[in-house]
mmCIF file of C-alpha atoms and ligand atoms in Angstrom:
data_model
loop_
_atom_site.group_PDB
_atom_site.id
_atom_site.type_symbol
_atom_site.label_atom_id
_atom_site.label_comp_id
_atom_site.label_asym_id
_atom_site.label_seq_id
_atom_site.Cartn_x
_atom_site.Cartn_y
_atom_site.Cartn_z
ATOM 1 C CA MET A 205 13.020 38.606 -155.366
ATOM 2 C CA ARG A 206 10.501 37.433 -152.856
ATOM 3 C CA ASN A 207 6.649 37.513 -153.142
ATOM 4 C CA GLU A 208 5.511 38.418 -150.160
ATOM 5 C CA PRO A 209 7.247 39.976 -147.238
ATOM 6 C CA PRO A 210 7.704 36.851 -144.616
ATOM 7 C CA ILE A 211 6.830 39.451 -141.517
ATOM 8 C CA THR A 212 4.757 42.506 -140.651
ATOM 9 C CA TRP A 213 5.521 44.563 -138.290
ATOM 10 C CA PRO A 214 2.852 44.419 -135.318
ATOM 11 C CA ALA A 215 2.865 48.113 -134.470
ATOM 12 C CA SER A 216 3.049 51.425 -136.619
ATOM 13 C CA ASP A 217 5.067 53.007 -134.034
ATOM 14 C CA PHE A 218 7.798 50.190 -133.947
ATOM 15 C CA SER A 219 7.060 49.602 -130.429
ATOM 16 C CA ARG A 220 6.808 45.825 -130.769
ATOM 17 C CA VAL A 221 9.638 43.727 -132.617
ATOM 18 C CA PRO A 222 8.478 40.303 -133.855
ATOM 19 C CA TYR A 223 10.980 37.645 -132.559
ATOM 20 C CA ALA A 224 10.951 35.888 -135.713
ATOM 21 C CA ALA A 225 13.028 38.908 -137.220
ATOM 22 C CA TYR A 226 15.870 37.595 -134.710
ATOM 23 C CA SER A 227 15.406 33.431 -136.123
ATOM 24 C CA ASP A 228 13.916 33.285 -139.254
ATOM 25 C CA PRO A 229 17.232 32.651 -141.969
ATOM 26 C CA THR A 230 15.152 33.954 -144.899
ATOM 27 C CA ILE A 231 15.175 37.154 -143.440
ATOM 28 C CA TYR A 232 18.825 36.926 -142.839
ATOM 29 C CA GLU A 233 19.243 36.547 -146.458
ATOM 30 C CA ASP A 234 17.175 39.116 -147.207
ATOM 31 C CA GLU A 235 19.238 41.559 -144.572
ATOM 32 C CA GLN A 236 22.351 41.125 -146.464
ATOM 33 C CA ALA A 237 21.103 42.255 -149.824
ATOM 34 C CA ARG A 238 18.624 44.916 -148.590
ATOM 35 C CA VAL A 239 20.417 46.289 -145.433
ATOM 36 C CA PHE A 240 24.078 45.481 -145.886
ATOM 37 C CA ARG A 241 24.497 45.597 -149.592
ATOM 38 C CA GLY A 242 21.860 48.036 -149.803
ATOM 39 C CA PRO A 243 21.907 52.134 -149.658
ATOM 40 C CA THR A 244 23.807 51.870 -146.412
ATOM 41 C CA TRP A 245 27.222 52.822 -145.495
ATOM 42 C CA ASN A 246 28.982 50.544 -143.505
ATOM 43 C CA TYR A 247 32.337 51.231 -140.974
ATOM 44 C CA LEU A 248 35.242 49.293 -142.492
ATOM 45 C CA GLY A 249 37.823 50.460 -140.465
ATOM 46 C CA LEU A 250 40.040 53.358 -139.425
ATOM 47 C CA GLU A 251 42.499 55.005 -141.819
ATOM 48 C CA ALA A 252 45.008 54.959 -138.878
ATOM 49 C CA GLU A 253 45.083 51.006 -139.345
ATOM 50 C CA LEU A 254 46.397 51.264 -142.822
ATOM 51 C CA PRO A 255 48.598 54.511 -143.031
ATOM 52 C CA GLY A 256 51.405 53.945 -145.371
ATOM 53 C CA PRO A 257 51.327 52.657 -148.949
ATOM 54 C CA GLY A 258 50.869 48.625 -149.681
ATOM 55 C CA ASP A 259 49.249 48.588 -146.150
ATOM 56 C CA PHE A 260 45.773 46.817 -145.983
ATOM 57 C CA ILE A 261 43.231 45.238 -143.540
ATOM 58 C CA THR A 262 40.803 42.820 -143.907
ATOM 59 C CA THR A 263 37.453 43.333 -142.554
ATOM 60 C CA VAL A 264 33.555 42.778 -143.563
ATOM 61 C CA LEU A 265 30.390 44.169 -145.008
ATOM 62 C CA GLY A 266 27.778 42.396 -143.194
ATOM 63 C CA ASP A 267 29.157 38.782 -143.879
ATOM 64 C CA THR A 268 30.998 39.426 -146.835
ATOM 65 C CA PRO A 269 34.605 39.630 -146.576
ATOM 66 C CA ILE A 270 36.651 42.889 -147.646
ATOM 67 C CA LEU A 271 40.044 43.854 -148.411
ATOM 68 C CA VAL A 272 40.807 47.407 -147.994
ATOM 69 C CA SER A 273 44.320 48.537 -149.261
ATOM 70 C CA ARG A 274 46.119 51.738 -149.829
ATOM 71 C CA ASP A 275 48.036 52.013 -153.251
ATOM 72 C CA GLU A 276 51.495 53.280 -154.003
ATOM 73 C CA LYS A 277 49.799 56.764 -154.244
ATOM 74 C CA GLY A 278 48.256 56.576 -150.776
ATOM 75 C CA THR A 279 44.566 56.107 -152.129
ATOM 76 C CA LEU A 280 42.346 53.866 -150.372
ATOM 77 C CA ASN A 281 40.432 50.971 -152.325
ATOM 78 C CA ALA A 282 38.375 48.474 -151.098
ATOM 79 C CA PHE A 283 37.405 45.335 -152.537
ATOM 80 C CA VAL A 284 35.545 42.240 -151.946
ATOM 81 C CA ASN A 285 38.210 39.937 -150.405
ATOM 82 C CA ARG A 286 37.437 37.268 -153.111
ATOM 83 C CA CYS A 287 39.708 35.473 -155.920
ATOM 84 C CA MET A 288 38.122 36.161 -159.112
ATOM 85 C CA HIS A 289 39.160 32.382 -160.202
ATOM 86 C CA ARG A 290 37.607 30.248 -158.164
ATOM 87 C CA GLY A 291 36.345 31.953 -154.983
ATOM 88 C CA MET A 292 39.158 31.816 -152.608
ATOM 89 C CA LEU A 293 39.806 34.253 -150.030
ATOM 90 C CA LEU A 294 42.166 36.564 -151.078
ATOM 91 C CA LYS A 295 44.102 37.754 -148.097
ATOM 92 C CA ARG A 296 43.872 35.817 -144.819
ATOM 93 C CA GLU A 297 45.656 37.880 -142.516
ATOM 94 C CA ARG A 298 44.165 40.565 -140.170
ATOM 95 C CA CYS A 299 46.430 43.538 -141.813
ATOM 96 C CA GLY A 300 49.814 43.646 -143.135
ATOM 97 C CA ASN A 301 51.688 45.209 -145.951
ATOM 98 C CA ALA A 302 51.921 43.979 -149.650
ATOM 99 C CA LYS A 303 53.290 45.022 -152.976
ATOM 100 C CA ASN A 304 50.427 43.091 -154.580
ATOM 101 C CA HIS A 305 47.536 40.741 -153.763
ATOM 102 C CA THR A 306 48.162 37.031 -154.285
ATOM 103 C CA CYS A 307 45.893 34.458 -153.771
ATOM 104 C CA ILE A 308 47.246 31.396 -152.219
ATOM 105 C CA TYR A 309 45.245 28.813 -153.675
ATOM 106 C CA HIS A 310 46.338 29.136 -157.768
ATOM 107 C CA GLN A 311 48.906 32.206 -157.129
ATOM 108 C CA TRP A 312 46.724 34.562 -159.058
ATOM 109 C CA SER A 313 48.239 38.209 -158.224
ATOM 110 C CA TYR A 314 46.496 41.466 -158.357
ATOM 111 C CA ASP A 315 47.900 44.915 -158.204
ATOM 112 C CA LEU A 316 46.636 47.379 -155.277
ATOM 113 C CA LYS A 317 44.254 48.797 -157.635
ATOM 114 C CA GLY A 318 42.607 45.320 -157.996
ATOM 115 C CA GLY A 319 43.194 44.392 -161.580
ATOM 116 C CA LEU A 320 44.578 40.805 -162.214
ATOM 117 C CA ILE A 321 48.450 41.172 -162.917
ATOM 118 C CA GLY A 322 49.604 37.417 -163.028
ATOM 119 C CA VAL A 323 48.263 33.979 -163.748
ATOM 120 C CA PRO A 324 51.202 31.142 -163.235
ATOM 121 C CA PHE A 325 52.105 29.097 -166.217
ATOM 122 C CA PRO A 326 49.794 31.275 -168.593
ATOM 123 C CA LYS A 327 50.935 28.809 -171.817
ATOM 124 C CA GLY A 328 50.779 25.974 -169.965
ATOM 125 C CA ALA A 329 53.352 23.402 -170.013
ATOM 126 C CA GLY A 330 55.205 21.610 -172.759
ATOM 127 C CA GLY A 331 52.500 23.289 -175.490
ATOM 128 C CA HIS A 332 49.616 22.047 -173.472
ATOM 129 C CA GLY A 333 47.581 23.150 -171.064
ATOM 130 C CA GLY A 334 47.170 26.928 -169.972
ATOM 131 C CA LEU A 335 44.559 29.833 -170.593
ATOM 132 C CA PRO A 336 42.288 29.839 -173.439
ATOM 133 C CA ALA A 337 43.279 32.592 -176.480
ATOM 134 C CA ASP A 338 40.912 34.900 -175.802
ATOM 135 C CA PHE A 339 41.673 35.054 -171.833
ATOM 136 C CA ASP A 340 42.215 38.981 -171.297
ATOM 137 C CA ARG A 341 43.720 39.788 -167.647
ATOM 138 C CA LYS A 342 42.963 43.454 -168.092
ATOM 139 C CA THR A 343 39.468 42.865 -168.075
ATOM 140 C CA ILE A 344 39.585 40.932 -164.609
ATOM 141 C CA ARG A 345 39.709 42.984 -161.602
ATOM 142 C CA LEU A 346 38.537 42.357 -157.824
ATOM 143 C CA HIS A 347 34.844 43.264 -157.070
ATOM 144 C CA ALA A 348 35.063 46.635 -156.012
ATOM 145 C CA LEU A 349 33.128 48.974 -153.484
ATOM 146 C CA THR A 350 32.604 52.592 -153.060
ATOM 147 C CA ILE A 351 34.472 53.998 -150.023
ATOM 148 C CA GLU A 352 34.685 57.211 -148.363
ATOM 149 C CA SER A 353 36.197 58.480 -145.160
ATOM 150 C CA TYR A 354 34.551 60.803 -142.317
ATOM 151 C CA ARG A 355 37.529 62.324 -140.310
ATOM 152 C CA GLY A 356 39.703 59.265 -140.783
ATOM 153 C CA VAL A 357 36.672 56.930 -140.618
ATOM 154 C CA ILE A 358 36.394 54.324 -143.414
ATOM 155 C CA PHE A 359 33.345 53.589 -144.655
ATOM 156 C CA GLY A 360 31.852 51.727 -147.618
ATOM 157 C CA THR A 361 28.780 50.865 -149.928
ATOM 158 C CA PHE A 362 27.751 48.342 -152.631
ATOM 159 C CA SER A 363 25.248 50.545 -153.569
ATOM 160 C CA ASP A 364 24.950 53.230 -156.314
ATOM 161 C CA SER A 365 21.589 54.924 -154.713
ATOM 162 C CA ALA A 366 23.580 55.466 -151.115
ATOM 163 C CA GLU A 367 23.415 58.784 -149.844
ATOM 164 C CA PRO A 368 26.692 60.869 -150.044
ATOM 165 C CA LEU A 369 28.216 59.650 -146.446
ATOM 166 C CA VAL A 370 27.912 63.003 -145.048
ATOM 167 C CA ASP A 371 24.129 63.125 -145.683
ATOM 168 C CA TYR A 372 23.822 59.729 -144.284
ATOM 169 C CA LEU A 373 25.288 60.281 -141.268
ATOM 170 C CA GLY A 374 23.682 63.272 -140.800
ATOM 171 C CA ALA A 375 24.870 66.569 -138.382
ATOM 172 C CA GLU A 376 24.361 64.815 -134.932
ATOM 173 C CA VAL A 377 26.740 61.933 -136.127
ATOM 174 C CA ARG A 378 29.182 64.218 -137.667
ATOM 175 C CA HIS A 379 29.301 66.216 -134.534
ATOM 176 C CA GLU A 380 30.148 63.265 -132.558
ATOM 177 C CA LEU A 381 32.699 62.153 -134.991
ATOM 178 C CA ASP A 382 33.912 65.411 -135.308
ATOM 179 C CA ARG A 383 34.515 65.477 -131.107
ATOM 180 C CA LEU A 384 35.895 61.908 -131.520
ATOM 181 C CA PHE A 385 38.228 62.008 -134.239
ATOM 182 C CA HIS A 386 39.339 65.455 -133.711
ATOM 183 C CA LYS A 387 43.268 64.911 -133.803
ATOM 184 C CA PRO A 388 45.451 61.974 -135.561
ATOM 185 C CA LEU A 389 44.671 58.396 -133.854
ATOM 186 C CA LYS A 390 47.100 55.828 -132.584
ATOM 187 C CA VAL A 391 45.019 52.377 -132.320
ATOM 188 C CA LEU A 392 46.306 50.658 -129.125
ATOM 189 C CA GLY A 393 44.897 47.083 -129.968
ATOM 190 C CA TYR A 394 42.101 44.951 -130.672
ATOM 191 C CA GLN A 395 39.513 42.000 -129.283
ATOM 192 C CA ARG A 396 37.468 39.974 -130.904
ATOM 193 C CA GLN A 397 34.090 38.584 -129.464
ATOM 194 C CA ARG A 398 31.656 35.834 -130.690
ATOM 195 C CA ILE A 399 28.215 36.342 -129.627
ATOM 196 C CA PHE A 400 25.590 33.237 -130.424
ATOM 197 C CA GLY A 401 22.804 35.668 -130.974
ATOM 198 C CA ASN A 402 21.578 37.813 -134.046
ATOM 199 C CA TRP A 403 23.318 40.894 -134.717
ATOM 200 C CA LYS A 404 19.962 43.149 -134.571
ATOM 201 C CA LEU A 405 20.232 42.068 -130.852
ATOM 202 C CA TYR A 406 23.489 43.636 -130.723
ATOM 203 C CA ASN A 407 21.952 47.127 -132.106
ATOM 204 C CA ASP A 408 18.820 46.589 -130.035
ATOM 205 C CA ASN A 409 21.461 46.513 -126.643
ATOM 206 C CA VAL A 410 23.469 49.603 -127.805
ATOM 207 C CA ARG A 411 20.267 51.679 -128.741
ATOM 208 C CA ASP A 412 18.826 51.188 -124.822
ATOM 209 C CA PRO A 413 20.353 53.409 -122.667
ATOM 210 C CA ASN A 414 17.979 52.219 -119.620
ATOM 211 C CA HIS A 415 19.735 48.505 -119.369
ATOM 212 C CA GLY A 416 23.244 50.588 -119.195
ATOM 213 C CA GLY A 417 22.188 51.558 -115.752
ATOM 214 C CA LEU A 418 20.461 48.272 -114.880
ATOM 215 C CA LEU A 419 22.109 45.297 -116.197
ATOM 216 C CA HIS A 420 25.487 47.058 -115.684
ATOM 217 C CA MET A 421 26.217 46.717 -111.781
ATOM 218 C CA PHE A 422 29.361 47.690 -112.148
ATOM 219 C CA HIS A 423 28.359 50.937 -113.806
ATOM 220 C CA ALA A 424 25.670 51.890 -111.378
ATOM 221 C CA THR A 425 27.934 50.866 -108.410
ATOM 222 C CA PHE A 426 30.650 52.941 -109.492
ATOM 223 C CA GLY A 427 28.666 55.767 -110.682
ATOM 224 C CA LEU A 428 30.431 55.521 -114.283
ATOM 225 C CA TYR A 429 26.426 55.773 -115.560
ATOM 226 C CA ARG A 430 23.340 55.763 -113.314
ATOM 227 C CA LEU A 431 20.251 56.312 -115.079
ATOM 228 C CA SER A 432 19.380 59.439 -112.301
ATOM 229 C CA GLN A 433 22.887 61.214 -114.121
ATOM 230 C CA THR A 434 22.316 63.661 -116.481
ATOM 231 C CA GLY A 435 22.200 62.196 -120.158
ATOM 232 C CA GLY A 436 20.106 61.329 -122.763
ATOM 233 C CA ALA A 437 19.628 59.929 -126.426
ATOM 234 C CA LYS A 438 20.365 61.949 -129.308
ATOM 235 C CA LEU A 439 18.632 60.924 -132.777
ATOM 236 C CA ASP A 440 19.511 61.505 -136.389
ATOM 237 C CA ALA A 441 16.637 63.280 -137.885
ATOM 238 C CA ARG A 442 15.931 59.448 -139.389
ATOM 239 C CA GLY A 443 16.287 58.297 -136.184
ATOM 240 C CA ARG A 444 18.417 55.461 -137.712
ATOM 241 C CA HIS A 445 21.552 56.319 -135.663
ATOM 242 C CA ASN A 446 21.721 56.889 -131.835
ATOM 243 C CA ILE A 447 24.060 58.960 -129.426
ATOM 244 C CA THR A 448 23.440 57.785 -125.970
ATOM 245 C CA TRP A 449 25.480 60.103 -123.313
ATOM 246 C CA ASN A 450 25.979 61.232 -119.864
ATOM 247 C CA SER A 451 27.758 63.035 -117.494
ATOM 248 C CA LEU A 452 29.212 61.263 -114.230
ATOM 249 C CA GLY A 453 28.869 62.939 -111.030
ATOM 250 C CA THR A 454 25.584 64.709 -111.854
ATOM 251 C CA ASP A 455 23.405 62.666 -109.869
ATOM 252 C CA ASP A 456 21.802 63.579 -106.648
ATOM 253 C CA ALA A 457 22.097 60.733 -104.170
ATOM 254 C CA LYS A 458 18.652 60.901 -102.863
ATOM 255 C CA ILE A 459 17.141 60.471 -106.168
ATOM 256 C CA THR A 460 19.591 57.688 -107.159
ATOM 257 C CA ASP A 461 18.844 55.589 -104.145
ATOM 258 C CA LYS A 462 15.114 56.213 -104.332
ATOM 259 C CA GLY A 463 15.239 55.019 -108.006
ATOM 260 C CA TYR A 464 17.434 52.316 -107.769
ATOM 261 C CA GLU A 465 15.501 50.907 -104.358
ATOM 262 C CA GLY A 466 13.718 48.402 -106.028
ATOM 263 C CA THR A 467 16.097 46.745 -108.182
ATOM 264 C CA LYS A 468 18.006 43.692 -107.204
ATOM 265 C CA LYS A 469 21.575 45.374 -105.878
ATOM 266 C CA VAL A 470 22.227 47.033 -109.300
ATOM 267 C CA LEU A 471 23.739 49.802 -106.665
ATOM 268 C CA GLN A 472 26.220 48.839 -103.931
ATOM 269 C CA ARG A 473 27.043 51.675 -101.397
ATOM 270 C CA GLY A 474 30.085 51.620 -100.189
ATOM 271 C CA PHE A 475 31.976 49.170 -102.604
ATOM 272 C CA GLN A 476 35.425 49.915 -103.337
ATOM 273 C CA LEU A 477 38.284 48.869 -105.995
ATOM 274 C CA ALA A 478 41.688 48.208 -104.705
ATOM 275 C CA ASP A 479 42.599 50.443 -107.462
ATOM 276 C CA MET A 480 40.198 53.394 -108.106
ATOM 277 C CA SER A 481 42.002 54.644 -110.975
ATOM 278 C CA MET A 482 39.942 52.341 -113.126
ATOM 279 C CA LEU A 483 37.214 54.805 -112.362
ATOM 280 C CA ARG A 484 39.186 58.135 -113.154
ATOM 281 C CA TYR A 485 37.791 60.409 -116.275
ATOM 282 C CA GLU A 486 40.565 62.843 -117.560
ATOM 283 C CA ARG A 487 38.433 65.360 -118.859
ATOM 284 C CA GLU A 488 39.661 65.432 -122.706
ATOM 285 C CA PHE A 489 36.603 66.741 -124.669
ATOM 286 C CA PRO A 490 35.693 70.826 -124.312
ATOM 287 C CA ASP A 491 32.268 69.578 -122.570
ATOM 288 C CA ASP A 492 31.184 67.660 -119.645
ATOM 289 C CA VAL A 493 30.205 64.500 -121.415
ATOM 290 C CA SER A 494 31.969 61.493 -119.667
ATOM 291 C CA LEU A 495 30.490 58.225 -122.042
ATOM 292 C CA VAL A 496 29.093 58.559 -125.296
ATOM 293 C CA ILE A 497 27.937 55.479 -127.069
ATOM 294 C CA LEU A 498 27.572 56.314 -130.846
ATOM 295 C CA SER A 499 25.435 53.758 -132.776
ATOM 296 C CA VAL A 500 25.517 54.119 -136.669
ATOM 297 C CA PHE A 501 23.314 52.131 -138.323
ATOM 298 C CA PRO A 502 23.760 48.939 -139.152
ATOM 299 C CA ASN A 503 26.992 47.772 -138.090
ATOM 300 C CA VAL A 504 29.316 50.125 -135.832
ATOM 301 C CA VAL A 505 29.303 51.752 -132.066
ATOM 302 C CA PHE A 506 31.837 54.084 -131.319
ATOM 303 C CA GLN A 507 32.739 54.455 -127.861
ATOM 304 C CA GLN A 508 33.999 56.645 -124.960
ATOM 305 C CA ILE A 509 33.354 55.482 -121.750
ATOM 306 C CA ALA A 510 35.828 58.071 -119.548
ATOM 307 C CA ASN A 511 38.911 57.671 -121.336
ATOM 308 C CA SER A 512 38.489 54.417 -122.954
ATOM 309 C CA LEU A 513 37.800 54.838 -126.642
ATOM 310 C CA CYS A 514 37.028 52.229 -129.093
ATOM 311 C CA THR A 515 34.738 51.245 -132.101
ATOM 312 C CA ARG A 516 33.118 48.285 -132.281
ATOM 313 C CA GLN A 517 32.333 46.465 -135.463
ATOM 314 C CA ILE A 518 29.215 44.144 -135.657
ATOM 315 C CA ARG A 519 30.403 41.087 -138.175
ATOM 316 C CA CYS A 520 27.441 38.535 -139.248
ATOM 317 C CA LYS A 521 27.982 35.378 -139.087
ATOM 318 C CA GLY A 522 24.558 33.907 -139.912
ATOM 319 C CA ILE A 523 21.098 34.182 -138.340
ATOM 320 C CA GLY A 524 22.381 33.259 -134.925
ATOM 321 C CA GLU A 525 25.935 34.291 -134.462
ATOM 322 C CA MET A 526 28.038 37.434 -134.597
ATOM 323 C CA GLU A 527 31.316 38.977 -133.808
ATOM 324 C CA LEU A 528 32.084 42.022 -132.270
ATOM 325 C CA TYR A 529 35.393 43.391 -133.573
ATOM 326 C CA TRP A 530 37.013 45.800 -131.123
ATOM 327 C CA THR A 531 39.365 48.378 -131.740
ATOM 328 C CA TYR A 532 40.896 50.424 -129.397
ATOM 329 C CA PHE A 533 42.411 53.889 -129.840
ATOM 330 C CA GLY A 534 44.084 57.040 -128.345
ATOM 331 C CA TYR A 535 45.634 59.758 -129.818
ATOM 332 C CA ASP A 536 49.340 60.362 -131.502
ATOM 333 C CA ASP A 537 50.013 62.866 -129.111
ATOM 334 C CA ASP A 538 49.026 61.110 -125.910
ATOM 335 C CA SER A 539 51.522 60.786 -123.142
ATOM 336 C CA GLU A 540 52.812 57.454 -122.043
ATOM 337 C CA THR A 541 50.742 57.454 -118.541
ATOM 338 C CA MET A 542 47.636 58.635 -120.626
ATOM 339 C CA THR A 543 48.038 55.245 -122.842
ATOM 340 C CA ALA A 544 48.343 53.137 -119.696
ATOM 341 C CA HIS A 545 45.231 54.648 -118.559
ATOM 342 C CA ARG A 546 43.469 54.112 -121.487
ATOM 343 C CA CYS A 547 44.648 50.520 -122.257
ATOM 344 C CA LYS A 548 43.976 49.915 -118.183
ATOM 345 C CA GLN A 549 40.494 51.350 -118.693
ATOM 346 C CA ALA A 550 39.765 48.923 -121.816
ATOM 347 C CA ASN A 551 39.295 46.360 -119.114
ATOM 348 C CA LEU A 552 35.541 48.317 -118.779
ATOM 349 C CA VAL A 553 34.498 46.398 -122.122
ATOM 350 C CA GLY A 554 35.375 43.505 -124.417
ATOM 351 C CA PRO A 555 34.471 40.104 -124.080
ATOM 352 C CA GLY A 556 35.356 39.904 -120.491
ATOM 353 C CA GLY A 557 35.062 43.715 -119.667
ATOM 354 C CA LEU A 558 33.661 44.468 -116.235
ATOM 355 C CA ILE A 559 30.654 46.000 -117.877
ATOM 356 C CA SER A 560 30.151 44.428 -121.734
ATOM 357 C CA MET A 561 30.084 40.888 -120.807
ATOM 358 C CA GLU A 562 26.870 41.324 -119.697
ATOM 359 C CA ASP A 563 26.041 42.775 -123.247
ATOM 360 C CA GLY A 564 27.112 39.429 -124.787
ATOM 361 C CA GLU A 565 25.298 37.433 -122.155
ATOM 362 C CA ALA A 566 22.082 39.324 -122.461
ATOM 363 C CA VAL A 567 22.327 38.971 -126.110
ATOM 364 C CA GLU A 568 22.707 35.357 -126.188
ATOM 365 C CA GLN A 569 20.029 34.522 -123.516
ATOM 366 C CA VAL A 570 17.647 36.756 -125.512
ATOM 367 C CA HIS A 571 18.265 35.004 -128.547
ATOM 368 C CA ARG A 572 17.877 31.382 -126.966
ATOM 369 C CA THR A 573 14.449 32.122 -125.276
ATOM 370 C CA VAL A 574 12.873 33.533 -128.376
ATOM 371 C CA LEU A 575 14.241 31.119 -130.763
ATOM 372 C CA HIS A 576 11.089 29.565 -131.743
ATOM 373 C CA GLU A 577 8.418 32.269 -131.641
ATOM 374 C CA ARG A 578 6.860 33.134 -134.690
ATOM 375 C CA ASP A 579 3.944 35.257 -133.614
ATOM 376 C CA LYS A 580 5.155 36.805 -130.316
ATOM 377 C CA HIS A 581 6.883 40.242 -129.934
ATOM 378 C CA ALA A 582 9.219 42.396 -127.684
ATOM 379 C CA ARG A 583 7.377 45.297 -126.094
ATOM 380 C CA VAL A 584 9.723 48.475 -126.767
ATOM 381 C CA GLU A 585 7.879 51.425 -124.659
ATOM 382 C CA ILE A 586 10.011 52.397 -122.100
ATOM 383 C CA GLY A 587 10.413 56.521 -122.912
ATOM 384 C CA GLY A 588 7.180 56.712 -124.551
ATOM 385 C CA LYS A 589 5.288 55.218 -127.728
ATOM 386 C CA GLY A 590 4.194 57.472 -130.819
ATOM 387 C CA ALA A 591 6.512 59.886 -132.177
ATOM 388 C CA ILE A 592 10.532 58.717 -132.409
ATOM 389 C CA HIS A 593 12.844 61.583 -131.512
ATOM 390 C CA THR A 594 15.611 62.834 -129.379
ATOM 391 C CA GLN A 595 15.509 61.762 -125.706
ATOM 392 C CA GLU A 596 16.136 63.852 -122.441
ATOM 393 C CA SER A 597 16.626 60.941 -120.008
ATOM 394 C CA LEU A 598 18.523 57.378 -120.142
ATOM 395 C CA VAL A 599 15.392 55.705 -118.926
ATOM 396 C CA THR A 600 14.126 55.327 -122.414
ATOM 397 C CA GLU A 601 14.272 52.524 -125.265
ATOM 398 C CA VAL A 602 13.045 54.874 -128.146
ATOM 399 C CA PRO A 603 16.218 54.677 -130.479
ATOM 400 C CA ILE A 604 15.394 51.196 -130.879
ATOM 401 C CA ARG A 605 12.030 51.601 -132.405
ATOM 402 C CA GLY A 606 14.080 54.463 -134.554
ATOM 403 C CA PHE A 607 16.240 51.645 -135.464
ATOM 404 C CA TYR A 608 13.377 49.455 -136.737
ATOM 405 C CA ARG A 609 11.659 52.150 -138.739
ATOM 406 C CA TYR A 610 14.498 52.447 -141.260
ATOM 407 C CA TYR A 611 15.318 48.658 -141.197
ATOM 408 C CA CYS A 612 11.548 48.105 -142.030
ATOM 409 C CA GLU A 613 12.165 50.678 -144.736
ATOM 410 C CA LEU A 614 14.870 49.160 -146.075
ATOM 411 C CA MET A 615 13.676 45.410 -145.910
ATOM 412 C CA GLY A 616 9.965 46.070 -147.086
ATOM 413 C CA PHE A 617 8.202 45.030 -144.247
ATOM 414 C CA PRO A 618 4.932 46.880 -143.685
ATOM 415 C CA ALA A 619 3.835 47.819 -140.170
ATOM 416 C CA GLY A 620 0.684 47.215 -138.772
ATOM 417 C CA GLN A 621 -1.333 50.247 -137.725
ATOM 418 C CA ALA A 622 -1.966 49.598 -133.849
ATOM 419 C CA ALA A 623 0.647 48.314 -131.125
ATOM 420 C CA ALA A 624 -0.220 44.702 -130.475
ATOM 421 C CA GLU A 625 -0.716 43.143 -127.299
HETATM 422 FE FE1 FE2 B 84 25.299 47.707 -122.094
#
């Protein structure tokens, strides 16, 4: 345990973010304990990825490797993906089907519920070696964590004091998950994106509706997302999760052009694509919302951009590095045409995505430019200072303050009384 918090938040309304929070390695270690292994629920994967008995996936919680495994009866179990012998990574595959889980290092094997079932040469060879007399394999089990699913989305926690998952998510997030996961899924594929930046910088990015219409020229130019469109950011009661949403086609040309006047060619009138079907939105939800970026603290984003649906899992790789793990999906009853459309529209996002490649670049550039700052901070006040609540416009970054309010609570970081300059 630490004696003193290594950081004091410079403003009680969280309108300042100390740059040291992105680069101090002692903070990173604390985060793994207090945030990821603390009383939070972390996204692990989708039930649709492991539908049958024996199916498994490997994933992470923070930077801890996790194995999620469905047993013979169909029950999901999750364990630290580490052999209880000497710490070897137990399963190295991304996914698969297994009758048991056997470590490659010394062939210790575990059943699908995590119990040790076999150790080679238990009595040694020729009367020598082997296991000690008091070795009791029944007492050795993989380190389990608690998991719960909501609408087929699997979350896990290491903590005994986490709220029930439904309370942790809250009504606003559950409403969005009910909408997105309203029928059986079909997983379409994956992308992985290594970003050399702190994991919180990506959380900042997805809680920043303002940048969505300014950094992303493709969004603004082709009208998928403009700051002048109907949209906003819904926060849960604690302000720790965020739902950025908009409705394409709702902007007034005059207001839009006026708003983008001073920007550097973010919106290019008259631009066309050779294949305009990339932009098509086939309405499939009972509302006019064409984009939802749902960020659940601390490690996942659920995305609907037109008909491109996916989850983005944040995987920590140390203080200055993370991986985004993109799982693209559609629905079981999608037509072939719809599946093809979703796959084409998947090109909007991912490491080389027409929209989201800039996010990776922005995170990396911020990380590098603040790396050695110990007493400077970011200014987060678009959308207003003070109270943290749901926003009725896209010109806001208030959800970032909500993220840090809960983060500081978990981390035990005191917040200052006044906004620092
Ligand atoms: Fe973005």
